[in-house]
Tab-separated table of C-alpha atoms and ligand atoms in Angstrom:
chain	number	residue	atom	x	y	z
L	632	MET	CA	74.073	88.207	134.647
L	633	ASP	CA	72.017	85.893	132.498
L	634	LEU	CA	71.913	87.395	129.038
L	635	LEU	CA	70.133	86.512	125.839
L	636	PHE	CA	71.565	88.031	122.660
L	637	ILE	CA	69.712	88.129	119.361
L	638	SER	CA	71.927	88.085	116.283
L	639	THR	CA	71.635	89.863	112.947
L	640	SER	CA	68.953	88.532	110.606
L	641	VAL	CA	70.806	89.004	107.300
L	642	GLY	CA	72.949	85.877	107.594
L	643	ALA	CA	74.008	82.989	109.788
L	644	PHE	CA	76.327	84.069	112.588
L	645	GLY	CA	79.949	83.189	111.844
L	646	THR	CA	79.661	83.456	108.069
L	647	GLY	CA	80.649	87.129	107.798
L	648	ILE	CA	77.514	88.055	105.864
L	649	GLY	CA	76.450	90.222	108.801
L	650	GLY	CA	79.631	92.319	108.597
L	651	GLY	CA	81.388	93.888	111.572
L	652	VAL	CA	78.545	93.332	114.017
L	653	GLU	CA	79.397	89.616	113.996
L	654	LEU	CA	82.874	90.378	115.325
L	655	THR	CA	81.415	92.758	117.915
L	656	ILE	CA	78.941	90.122	119.142
L	657	ALA	CA	81.705	87.492	119.289
L	658	ASN	CA	84.027	89.800	121.232
L	659	VAL	CA	81.410	90.974	123.726
L	660	CYS	CA	80.346	87.346	124.307
L	661	GLN	CA	83.958	86.226	124.759
L	662	TYR	CA	84.520	88.814	127.488
L	663	LEU	CA	81.225	88.121	129.287
L	664	LEU	CA	81.799	84.367	129.248
L	665	GLU	CA	85.343	84.818	130.575
L	666	LYS	CA	83.884	86.901	133.408
L	667	GLY	CA	81.450	84.138	134.331
L	668	HIS	CA	78.236	85.577	132.940
L	669	THR	CA	75.793	83.384	131.051
L	670	VAL	CA	75.185	84.302	127.417
L	671	HIS	CA	73.074	82.538	124.847
L	672	LEU	CA	72.966	83.758	121.267
L	673	VAL	CA	69.809	83.281	119.209
L	674	ALA	CA	70.756	83.243	115.536
L	675	PRO	CA	69.610	81.974	112.126
L	676	SER	CA	70.178	78.293	111.386
L	677	GLY	CA	73.636	77.539	110.021
L	678	SER	CA	75.222	79.784	112.660
L	679	VAL	CA	78.489	78.533	114.145
L	680	SER	CA	80.800	79.377	117.025
L	681	ASP	CA	83.437	77.413	118.937
L	682	THR	CA	82.728	79.210	122.175
L	683	ILE	CA	79.301	80.870	122.263
L	684	PRO	CA	76.262	78.686	123.026
L	685	ILE	CA	74.001	79.249	120.020
L	686	VAL	CA	70.278	78.623	119.699
L	687	ALA	CA	69.931	78.268	115.919
L	688	LEU	CA	66.459	78.861	114.510
L	689	PRO	CA	65.134	78.237	111.007
L	690	GLY	CA	63.486	80.991	109.031
L	691	ALA	CA	63.974	83.170	105.991
L	692	LEU	CA	66.843	85.670	106.200
L	693	HIS	CA	66.132	89.376	105.830
L	694	SER	CA	67.585	91.589	103.109
L	695	PHE	CA	70.140	94.317	103.848
L	696	ALA	CA	68.290	97.474	104.919
L	697	GLN	CA	70.905	99.597	103.129
L	698	ASN	CA	69.986	98.050	99.781
L	699	ASP	CA	66.418	99.399	99.910
L	700	ARG	CA	65.323	102.928	99.163
L	701	ARG	CA	65.165	105.207	102.174
L	702	ASP	CA	61.365	105.538	101.911
L	703	SER	CA	60.694	101.805	101.382
L	704	PRO	CA	58.063	100.248	103.598
L	705	ILE	CA	59.251	97.550	106.011
L	706	GLN	CA	59.329	94.192	104.261
L	707	PHE	CA	59.053	90.784	105.858
L	708	PRO	CA	59.866	87.511	104.154
L	709	SER	CA	57.251	84.854	104.846
L	710	ASN	CA	58.569	82.685	107.677
L	711	SER	CA	60.861	85.524	108.832
L	712	VAL	CA	63.801	84.468	110.967
L	713	VAL	CA	63.405	87.696	112.973
L	714	GLY	CA	59.862	86.626	113.783
L	715	ALA	CA	61.176	83.223	114.892
L	716	MET	CA	63.963	84.740	117.010
L	717	MET	CA	61.634	87.219	118.741
L	718	ASP	CA	59.050	84.520	119.331
L	719	TYR	CA	61.693	82.344	120.972
L	720	ALA	CA	62.959	85.255	123.086
L	721	TYR	CA	59.410	86.018	124.185
L	722	GLN	CA	58.774	82.416	125.287
L	723	ILE	CA	61.870	82.117	127.463
L	724	GLN	CA	62.406	85.723	128.548
L	725	GLY	CA	61.797	84.817	132.230
L	726	ARG	CA	65.142	82.983	132.355
L	727	TYR	CA	67.156	86.121	131.617
L	728	ASP	CA	68.035	89.428	133.279
L	729	LEU	CA	68.320	91.189	129.949
L	730	ILE	CA	67.758	90.557	126.244
L	731	VAL	CA	69.932	92.435	123.752
L	732	SER	CA	69.045	92.505	120.070
L	733	PHE	CA	71.788	93.208	117.529
L	734	ALA	CA	69.325	92.957	114.632
L	735	TYR	CA	68.841	96.032	112.468
L	736	ASP	CA	65.141	95.235	111.977
L	737	TRP	CA	61.872	96.931	112.708
L	738	LEU	CA	60.217	94.130	114.713
L	739	PRO	CA	62.581	93.885	117.717
L	740	PHE	CA	62.355	97.650	118.300
L	741	TYR	CA	58.589	97.607	117.957
L	742	LEU	CA	58.290	94.767	120.482
L	743	THR	CA	60.353	96.497	123.191
L	744	SER	CA	57.408	97.549	125.345
L	745	PHE	CA	55.708	94.144	125.083
L	746	PHE	CA	58.471	92.253	126.858
L	747	ALA	CA	58.511	91.862	130.651
L	748	THR	CA	62.285	91.268	130.672
L	749	PRO	CA	64.151	94.412	129.559
L	750	LEU	CA	64.868	94.314	125.821
L	751	ALA	CA	67.774	96.521	124.673
L	752	HIS	CA	69.120	97.153	121.180
L	753	PHE	CA	72.604	97.562	119.816
L	754	VAL	CA	72.227	99.515	116.565
L	755	SER	CA	74.974	98.444	114.172
L	756	MET	CA	74.450	100.908	111.297
L	757	GLY	CA	73.626	104.548	110.762
L	758	SER	CA	70.286	105.731	109.432
L	759	VAL	CA	69.327	104.097	106.118
L	760	SER	CA	65.508	103.828	106.279
L	761	ALA	CA	62.811	106.303	107.298
L	762	ALA	CA	60.588	103.592	108.785
L	763	LEU	CA	63.443	102.123	110.815
L	764	ASP	CA	64.553	105.555	111.985
L	765	ARG	CA	61.090	106.175	113.280
L	766	VAL	CA	60.854	103.004	115.351
L	767	ILE	CA	64.430	103.413	116.653
L	768	VAL	CA	63.833	107.030	117.700
L	769	GLN	CA	60.481	106.134	119.302
L	770	THR	CA	62.105	103.299	121.242
L	771	ALA	CA	64.846	105.643	122.447
L	772	ARG	CA	62.223	108.173	123.598
L	773	GLN	CA	60.286	105.590	125.538
L	774	PHE	CA	63.358	103.748	126.880
L	775	PRO	CA	66.253	106.222	126.877
L	776	ARG	CA	68.776	103.702	128.264
L	777	ARG	CA	67.980	100.845	125.946
L	778	ILE	CA	69.745	101.932	122.741
L	779	GLY	CA	73.461	101.260	122.238
L	780	MET	CA	75.480	102.447	119.261
L	781	TYR	CA	79.096	102.428	118.092
L	782	THR	CA	79.873	106.120	117.619
L	783	HIS	CA	78.572	109.674	118.023
L	784	VAL	CA	78.640	110.292	114.262
L	785	GLN	CA	76.502	107.200	113.784
L	786	ALA	CA	74.007	108.360	116.452
L	787	GLN	CA	73.789	111.795	114.803
L	788	THR	CA	72.426	110.228	111.612
L	789	PHE	CA	69.223	109.571	113.604
L	790	GLY	CA	68.912	113.217	114.674
L	791	THR	CA	68.731	113.886	118.383
L	792	ILE	CA	68.557	110.497	120.062
L	793	ALA	CA	69.406	109.088	123.494
L	794	ALA	CA	72.032	106.428	122.878
L	795	GLN	CA	74.848	104.836	124.844
L	796	ILE	CA	78.037	105.147	122.803
L	797	LEU	CA	79.907	101.882	123.176
L	798	SER	CA	82.624	102.030	120.491
L	799	SER	CA	84.202	98.650	119.713
L	800	GLY	CA	87.097	96.450	120.768
L	801	ILE	CA	89.047	93.337	119.876
L	802	ASP	CA	91.098	90.586	121.470
L	803	LEU	CA	94.503	92.194	120.946
L	804	ASP	CA	96.325	88.932	121.652
L	805	ARG	CA	95.004	87.630	118.359
L	806	TYR	CA	96.636	90.442	116.355
L	807	GLU	CA	100.374	90.370	115.780
L	808	PHE	CA	102.245	93.682	115.634
L	809	ARG	CA	104.217	93.995	112.370
L	810	GLU	CA	106.975	96.566	112.439
L	811	GLU	CA	108.088	96.188	108.812
L	812	PRO	CA	105.507	96.598	106.058
L	813	GLU	CA	105.656	94.924	102.652
L	814	ASN	CA	104.936	96.728	99.440
L	815	PHE	CA	101.170	96.501	99.231
L	816	TYR	CA	98.067	98.177	100.633
L	817	SER	CA	94.883	96.593	101.983
L	818	TRP	CA	91.200	97.340	101.645
L	819	ILE	CA	88.902	95.266	103.848
L	820	GLY	CA	85.134	95.023	103.859
L	821	ARG	CA	82.051	93.536	102.319
L	822	ILE	CA	82.222	93.957	98.537
L	823	ALA	CA	79.192	96.239	98.398
L	824	PRO	CA	78.539	99.734	96.984
L	825	GLU	CA	78.378	101.502	100.353
L	826	LYS	CA	82.020	100.566	100.882
L	827	GLY	CA	83.230	102.536	97.840
L	828	LEU	CA	85.491	99.942	96.269
L	829	GLU	CA	85.455	101.872	92.975
L	830	ASP	CA	87.457	104.668	94.606
L	831	VAL	CA	90.282	102.371	95.623
L	832	ALA	CA	90.241	100.885	92.098
L	833	LYS	CA	90.618	104.388	90.681
L	834	LEU	CA	93.420	105.159	93.156
L	835	SER	CA	95.236	101.943	92.332
L	836	GLU	CA	95.019	102.640	88.598
L	837	LYS	CA	96.208	106.216	89.044
L	838	LEU	CA	99.222	105.396	91.249
L	839	GLY	CA	99.975	101.879	89.984
L	840	ILE	CA	99.842	100.510	93.533
L	841	ALA	CA	98.903	96.952	94.478
L	842	VAL	CA	95.877	96.690	96.770
L	843	LYS	CA	94.784	93.428	98.343
L	844	ILE	CA	91.037	93.166	98.852
L	845	PHE	CA	89.746	91.088	101.779
L	846	GLY	CA	86.089	90.513	102.543
L	847	LYS	CA	82.804	88.844	101.899
L	848	MET	CA	81.805	88.927	98.228
L	849	GLN	CA	78.350	90.405	98.769
L	850	SER	CA	77.878	91.633	95.211
L	851	GLU	CA	79.777	89.911	92.399
L	852	SER	CA	78.315	92.317	89.828
L	853	TYR	CA	79.600	95.322	91.797
L	854	TRP	CA	83.071	93.779	91.953
L	855	GLN	CA	83.045	93.204	88.169
L	856	GLU	CA	81.845	96.735	87.551
L	857	CYS	CA	84.721	98.190	89.611
L	858	CYS	CA	87.282	96.047	87.746
L	859	ASN	CA	85.808	96.906	84.337
L	860	ARG	CA	85.710	100.633	85.010
L	861	PHE	CA	89.368	100.754	86.046
L	862	PRO	CA	91.146	98.084	83.971
L	863	GLY	CA	94.583	99.384	84.997
L	864	ALA	CA	93.872	98.887	88.702
L	865	LYS	CA	96.073	96.360	90.468
L	866	LEU	CA	93.443	94.941	92.811
L	867	SER	CA	93.617	91.320	93.881
L	868	TYR	CA	90.632	89.725	95.562
L	869	GLU	CA	92.164	87.571	98.306
L	870	GLY	CA	88.960	86.146	99.799
L	871	PHE	CA	87.219	86.100	103.167
L	872	PHE	CA	89.242	84.791	106.122
L	873	ASN	CA	88.814	84.099	109.794
L	874	THR	CA	90.362	86.644	112.170
L	875	ASP	CA	93.654	84.776	112.618
L	876	GLU	CA	94.202	84.460	108.869
L	877	LEU	CA	92.983	87.960	108.111
L	878	GLN	CA	95.377	89.626	110.531
L	879	SER	CA	98.317	87.560	109.351
L	880	ARG	CA	97.625	88.436	105.697
L	881	MET	CA	96.891	92.127	106.071
L	882	GLY	CA	99.281	92.863	108.954
L	883	ALA	CA	102.171	93.612	106.618
L	884	SER	CA	100.246	96.207	104.579
L	885	ARG	CA	101.732	99.675	104.267
L	886	ALA	CA	98.281	101.033	105.141
L	887	LEU	CA	94.601	100.151	105.256
L	888	ILE	CA	92.589	102.274	102.841
L	889	MET	CA	88.938	102.991	103.720
L	890	THR	CA	86.655	104.652	101.189
L	891	PRO	CA	83.152	104.520	102.710
L	892	LYS	CA	80.322	106.087	100.717
L	893	TRP	CA	77.934	105.904	103.682
L	894	VAL	CA	78.295	107.052	107.265
L	895	GLU	CA	80.197	104.003	108.440
L	896	ALA	CA	78.813	103.209	111.920
L	897	PHE	CA	82.264	102.190	113.127
L	898	GLY	CA	84.592	100.220	110.904
L	899	ASN	CA	85.936	97.297	112.900
L	900	VAL	CA	88.550	96.797	110.194
L	901	ALA	CA	90.190	100.082	111.234
L	902	ILE	CA	90.969	98.884	114.767
L	903	GLU	CA	92.029	95.458	113.489
L	904	ALA	CA	94.549	97.193	111.237
L	905	LEU	CA	95.807	99.447	114.048
L	906	ALA	CA	96.292	96.385	116.261
L	907	CYS	CA	98.730	95.009	113.668
L	908	GLY	CA	100.519	98.366	113.449
L	909	VAL	CA	98.922	99.228	110.113
L	910	PRO	CA	98.120	102.955	109.637
L	911	VAL	CA	94.589	103.773	108.476
L	912	ILE	CA	93.934	106.170	105.609
L	913	SER	CA	90.245	106.932	105.409
L	914	TYR	CA	87.708	109.356	104.136
L	915	ALA	CA	86.653	111.647	106.990
L	916	ARG	CA	83.173	110.127	107.032
L	917	GLY	CA	81.518	108.111	109.791
L	918	GLY	CA	83.227	105.946	112.407
L	919	PRO	CA	86.842	106.337	111.206
L	920	VAL	CA	86.622	110.030	112.174
L	921	GLU	CA	86.343	108.934	115.812
L	922	ILE	CA	89.033	106.267	115.475
L	923	VAL	CA	91.959	107.557	113.420
L	924	ARG	CA	94.308	110.053	115.077
L	925	HIS	CA	95.079	112.260	112.098
L	926	ASN	CA	98.854	112.447	111.372
L	927	GLU	CA	99.576	110.053	114.237
L	928	THR	CA	97.928	106.708	113.461
L	929	GLY	CA	96.752	107.500	109.953
L	930	PHE	CA	95.121	110.201	107.876
L	931	LEU	CA	91.560	111.426	107.477
L	932	VAL	CA	91.019	112.983	104.073
L	933	GLU	CA	88.219	114.814	102.304
L	934	PRO	CA	85.576	112.243	101.328
L	935	ASP	CA	85.428	111.148	97.680
L	936	ASN	CA	88.674	112.965	96.877
L	937	ILE	CA	91.101	110.580	95.178
L	938	GLU	CA	93.866	113.226	95.009
L	939	ALA	CA	93.635	113.625	98.792
L	940	LEU	CA	93.922	109.853	99.255
L	941	ALA	CA	96.974	109.821	96.972
L	942	ALA	CA	98.616	112.645	98.946
L	943	ALA	CA	98.017	110.751	102.199
L	944	LEU	CA	99.567	107.580	100.770
L	945	ASP	CA	102.652	109.642	99.960
L	946	ARG	CA	103.055	110.495	103.630
L	947	VAL	CA	102.319	107.093	105.096
L	948	ASP	CA	105.948	106.447	106.077
L	949	SER	CA	105.712	109.349	108.523
L	950	ILE	CA	103.376	107.266	110.704
L	951	LYS	CA	105.072	105.199	113.402
L	952	ARG	CA	103.530	101.736	113.312
L	953	SER	CA	104.167	101.271	117.034
L	954	LYS	CA	101.828	104.215	117.718
L	955	CYS	CA	99.067	102.457	115.820
L	956	ARG	CA	99.397	99.351	117.962
L	957	ARG	CA	99.566	101.485	121.087
L	958	GLN	CA	96.317	103.252	120.241
L	959	ALA	CA	94.591	99.891	119.777
L	960	GLU	CA	95.901	98.784	123.174
L	961	GLN	CA	94.837	101.996	124.885
L	962	GLU	CA	91.326	102.299	123.453
L	963	TYR	CA	90.134	99.072	121.861
L	964	SER	CA	91.015	96.157	124.133
L	965	LEU	CA	88.542	93.371	124.780
L	966	GLU	CA	88.369	94.430	128.408
L	967	ALA	CA	87.536	98.042	127.553
L	968	LEU	CA	84.802	96.840	125.198
L	969	GLY	CA	83.397	94.306	127.668
L	970	GLU	CA	83.359	96.767	130.562
L	971	ARG	CA	81.562	99.397	128.463
L	972	PHE	CA	78.877	96.858	127.583
L	973	LEU	CA	78.603	95.653	131.180
L	974	ALA	CA	78.195	99.232	132.410
L	975	TRP	CA	75.401	99.670	129.858
L	976	PHE	CA	73.696	96.455	130.969
L	977	ARG	CA	73.897	97.528	134.620
L	978	LEU	CA	72.409	100.890	133.752
L	979	ILE	CA	69.376	99.065	132.342
L	980	THR	CA	68.989	96.354	134.971
L	981	ASN	CA	70.260	98.374	137.960
L	982	ALA	CA	72.481	95.425	138.817
L	983	PRO	CA	75.371	96.194	141.197
L	984	ALA	CA	78.861	96.508	139.650
S	1063	UDP	N1	86.310	90.365	107.915
S	1063	UDP	C1	86.701	89.056	108.145
S	1063	UDP	N2	87.461	88.424	107.202
S	1063	UDP	C2	87.859	89.042	106.057
S	1063	UDP	C3	87.463	90.384	105.835
S	1063	UDP	C4	86.683	91.019	106.788
S	1063	UDP	O1	86.372	88.455	109.167
S	1063	UDP	O2	88.560	88.410	105.254
S	1063	UDP	C5	85.478	91.033	108.932
S	1063	UDP	C6	86.258	92.050	109.738
S	1063	UDP	O3	86.948	91.424	110.789
S	1063	UDP	C7	85.163	92.986	110.238
S	1063	UDP	C8	84.046	92.808	109.206
S	1063	UDP	O4	84.441	91.771	108.334
S	1063	UDP	O5	84.705	92.582	111.509
S	1063	UDP	C9	83.755	94.091	108.478
S	1063	UDP	O6	83.193	94.952	109.393
S	1063	UDP	P1	83.190	96.517	109.352
S	1063	UDP	O7	82.768	96.992	110.707
S	1063	UDP	O8	84.487	97.060	108.872
S	1063	UDP	O9	82.079	96.887	108.272
S	1063	UDP	P2	80.571	96.364	108.019
S	1063	UDP	O10	80.677	95.142	107.167
S	1063	UDP	O11	79.951	96.086	109.341
S	1063	UDP	O12	79.896	97.495	107.295
């Protein structure tokens, strides 16, 4: 197939600003390219990749939809990069069998019926905006095969909606299994309020445990606030790393702790941890509910309950790290991910398998 992908509009591809969807795009592209398909990725200028052919376009980045109020009107920066990306896609659509937008923005959904080449959408977050919900749900009604999402719990945040559930996957060869943990825990994600960093700070202060924090520093003021509120917390901000570095640094953690305050659409960090043999302890909220096998590859605890997190940490040695790796191999390989996406694309284009 000849495929045109449209990247997230909140940051240049390859910088990590876009969060987990960047890894998903990279992994899907890697598989498709290996299988001999053609993929071009349209992305904001400054985007980088060693392997994916990128068409980088100038334009103003969009703000994070989750930072606005739910009832906010749709806002467009002047010279919007989404406008530029959709304009480009419109001009050259005839060269492709399918266009897939990974942008969580109003315009690409709205434009779906105006394109002659099928335009599909991978929705990377749960519901955060009434106006976006409306255009996503309308698109799904008109084109029931054209919406892809990570998880069922994510899809449910939009009410009743036709969506292909595609989960996620990673290149397992890039993640080293680590049988023996060292004496620290990890927390991985954008440093942003929806990720609930304050809860891990509180937990660290309460139990005196060391927690290494990996991820894009999206909000410096939020980081400071978490540190100030829990001065006894032993959090160390390690930085933002590429996949190879990230897995080597967090692979020896006793567990990954996830404290999402929103309905996490998936949580790529959970499957990255499992691939290294790291158990996942998470609030039972959003994507991790569909990933973690409770008592077997981690623990799902009552959301926002620090005592419950502490009790789970106490039991972490009961989890066999080899089972974590095995689950990643069984459910989240690159091939499984790529084949799910290909099946979705064929459903839309009616291409033979
Ligand atoms: N990540 C990374 N380097 C780091 C920390 C995180 O590349 O040092 C990536 C991680 O691999 C994952 C993403 O950041 O793909 C976080 O995605 P997730 O799905 O967990 O949450 P999101 O940011 O999309 O809400």
